[in-house]
XYZ file of C-alpha atoms in Angstrom:
208
model
C 63.536 -1.160 -20.501
C 59.894 -0.872 -21.503
C 58.813 0.758 -24.741
C 55.990 0.680 -27.239
C 56.560 -2.739 -28.688
C 57.483 -4.636 -25.455
C 53.929 -6.067 -25.293
C 54.156 -7.109 -28.967
C 57.423 -8.940 -28.404
C 56.084 -10.705 -25.355
C 53.070 -11.943 -27.402
C 55.038 -13.429 -30.209
C 53.970 -16.989 -31.366
C 56.826 -19.379 -32.041
C 56.195 -19.015 -35.838
C 56.271 -15.203 -35.501
C 59.483 -15.376 -33.476
C 61.212 -17.557 -36.056
C 60.107 -15.596 -39.113
C 60.567 -12.034 -37.732
C 63.885 -12.217 -35.870
C 66.008 -10.059 -38.090
C 69.594 -8.925 -38.187
C 69.113 -5.465 -36.585
C 71.642 -2.708 -37.412
C 70.068 0.726 -37.998
C 67.413 0.215 -35.415
C 69.724 -0.585 -32.500
C 69.339 1.853 -29.660
C 72.899 3.049 -29.208
C 72.058 5.240 -26.276
C 70.253 2.909 -24.026
C 72.358 0.618 -21.725
C 71.539 -3.154 -21.658
C 71.083 -4.851 -18.286
C 73.662 -7.642 -18.189
C 71.022 -9.755 -16.469
C 68.950 -9.856 -19.696
C 72.007 -11.023 -21.611
C 72.594 -13.830 -19.019
C 68.990 -14.945 -19.391
C 69.442 -15.224 -23.062
C 72.637 -17.130 -22.721
C 71.089 -19.509 -20.268
C 68.402 -20.308 -22.743
C 71.108 -20.743 -25.522
C 72.816 -23.368 -23.425
C 69.922 -25.648 -24.137
C 70.664 -25.858 -27.844
C 71.726 -29.107 -29.373
C 75.408 -29.923 -29.632
C 77.569 -32.930 -30.650
C 77.708 -35.613 -27.990
C 76.570 -33.006 -25.402
C 80.210 -32.059 -24.934
C 79.280 -28.374 -24.638
C 82.456 -26.858 -25.904
C 80.777 -23.510 -26.239
C 82.274 -20.529 -24.531
C 80.816 -16.961 -24.524
C 82.599 -13.624 -24.202
C 80.368 -10.758 -23.351
C 82.055 -7.430 -24.033
C 80.752 -4.340 -22.310
C 83.866 -2.362 -21.533
C 83.841 0.754 -23.907
C 87.553 0.602 -24.655
C 87.524 -3.062 -25.574
C 84.378 -2.583 -27.609
C 86.084 0.273 -29.471
C 89.163 -1.865 -30.155
C 86.939 -4.720 -31.546
C 85.043 -2.138 -33.637
C 88.357 -0.878 -35.046
C 89.167 -4.380 -36.304
C 85.606 -4.695 -37.670
C 85.896 -1.575 -39.567
C 89.333 -2.332 -40.915
C 87.903 -5.578 -42.275
C 84.940 -3.731 -43.752
C 87.188 -1.246 -45.503
C 89.229 -4.088 -46.956
C 86.419 -6.349 -48.273
C 83.074 -5.434 -46.800
C 82.661 -2.212 -48.750
C 82.024 -3.995 -52.004
C 78.544 -3.384 -53.433
C 77.126 -6.843 -53.691
C 73.585 -8.204 -53.028
C 70.868 -6.102 -51.664
C 71.767 -2.363 -51.598
C 69.638 -1.882 -48.368
C 71.507 -4.690 -46.662
C 74.875 -3.191 -47.768
C 73.777 0.220 -46.388
C 72.746 -1.067 -43.035
C 75.912 -3.255 -42.805
C 78.010 -0.095 -43.453
C 76.083 1.726 -40.693
C 76.889 -1.035 -38.251
C 80.547 -0.930 -39.208
C 80.647 2.769 -38.559
C 78.856 2.554 -35.239
C 79.783 -0.797 -33.762
C 81.768 0.900 -30.925
C 78.473 2.437 -29.757
C 76.619 -0.852 -29.378
C 76.394 -1.522 -25.634
C 77.000 -5.236 -25.658
C 79.047 -7.496 -28.051
C 78.544 -11.218 -27.612
C 81.187 -13.500 -29.043
C 80.359 -17.219 -29.148
C 83.318 -19.412 -29.090
C 84.429 -23.034 -29.141
C 86.999 -24.542 -26.847
C 88.811 -27.239 -28.862
C 90.726 -30.212 -27.401
C 93.966 -28.807 -29.058
C 94.954 -25.512 -30.631
C 94.360 -26.542 -34.224
C 91.064 -26.861 -35.994
C 90.546 -30.455 -37.392
C 91.213 -31.108 -41.072
C 88.329 -31.894 -43.356
C 84.606 -31.369 -42.856
C 84.011 -29.159 -39.828
C 80.117 -29.191 -40.078
C 79.838 -31.174 -36.848
C 82.275 -28.916 -35.020
C 80.557 -25.564 -35.843
C 77.154 -27.247 -35.711
C 77.720 -27.557 -32.064
C 78.019 -23.747 -31.541
C 75.868 -21.994 -34.198
C 72.392 -23.385 -33.004
C 73.201 -21.985 -29.606
C 74.115 -18.633 -31.041
C 70.827 -18.463 -32.832
C 68.945 -19.448 -29.717
C 70.598 -16.549 -28.013
C 69.356 -14.183 -30.738
C 65.847 -15.582 -30.548
C 65.829 -15.182 -26.780
C 67.093 -11.698 -27.130
C 64.239 -10.841 -29.509
C 61.642 -11.879 -26.864
C 63.247 -9.328 -24.515
C 63.109 -6.463 -27.022
C 66.768 -6.786 -27.698
C 68.030 -6.590 -31.276
C 71.016 -8.581 -32.552
C 72.781 -9.154 -35.746
C 74.830 -12.068 -37.019
C 78.347 -10.898 -38.017
C 81.657 -12.572 -38.702
C 83.658 -9.766 -40.356
C 85.973 -9.243 -37.471
C 87.287 -12.830 -38.014
C 89.370 -11.391 -40.839
C 91.545 -10.262 -37.815
C 90.643 -13.275 -35.619
C 94.173 -13.559 -33.938
C 94.187 -9.797 -33.144
C 90.650 -10.104 -31.624
C 91.831 -13.170 -29.669
C 94.709 -11.233 -28.194
C 92.368 -8.311 -27.285
C 90.021 -10.743 -25.548
C 92.839 -12.773 -23.901
C 91.646 -15.989 -25.537
C 93.913 -19.057 -25.138
C 95.080 -20.745 -28.275
C 92.521 -23.581 -28.050
C 89.480 -21.108 -28.046
C 88.178 -20.088 -31.550
C 85.649 -17.419 -32.279
C 82.541 -18.254 -34.303
C 80.796 -14.834 -34.626
C 80.276 -11.446 -33.181
C 76.711 -10.605 -32.148
C 76.018 -6.853 -31.434
C 73.152 -6.617 -28.834
C 71.060 -3.583 -27.944
C 67.559 -2.520 -27.244
C 65.510 -1.852 -30.359
C 64.007 1.396 -31.597
C 60.534 1.397 -33.129
C 57.942 -1.249 -33.504
C 57.513 -4.417 -35.385
C 59.545 -6.565 -37.728
C 58.213 -8.408 -40.768
C 59.347 -11.598 -42.476
C 62.255 -10.985 -44.890
C 61.866 -11.654 -48.623
C 63.173 -15.117 -49.383
C 63.213 -17.286 -52.564
C 60.109 -19.453 -53.101
C 60.245 -22.765 -51.338
C 60.027 -24.712 -54.482
C 63.144 -23.093 -55.817
C 65.326 -24.344 -53.015
C 63.814 -27.731 -52.061
C 64.418 -31.040 -53.749
C 62.700 -34.318 -52.806
C 64.875 -37.501 -52.752
C 67.592 -36.183 -55.068
C 68.807 -33.063 -56.858
């Protein structure tokens, strides 16, 4: 799909890409289909991300079937109604998150990054290395999508009902979900860097 900001996306510098790739909710085009070939291109790039010992335990579920998307959206909305609809943080973010919860079934592609574990149980103790072998790849997918004028959002709310989602997706017990990434073309032009805390408020040198 070509639209008014395709050229702008194609000309992004690395710094622009990293600072203007936003979680897109209200600006997702819910009426335009997404070519699965674009999603595959983004995932092929994502597979170059770093991962522990190059074991590559990541697995990806790409959901395009309308009935299955609707069923996942039902779980997502159920979780939102239970704990997501609490007014905390930025009101604008809350409003856009609520919009996504209400319209997730209309998003043409839902990408679910997963990990295939050696056994069916998550390890005890610190799991930073485990999930650190999946999350960089998921972010790479979102960056690659941005360069193709696809909007994405990082969500995990459906994991409130992880087992129900796993049954819906036919996942074996040793496969665990890490996120749910809505993917669609974007309406409108341009994204700006988000407001963040000043660097000196979050950085310490040598010790706390």
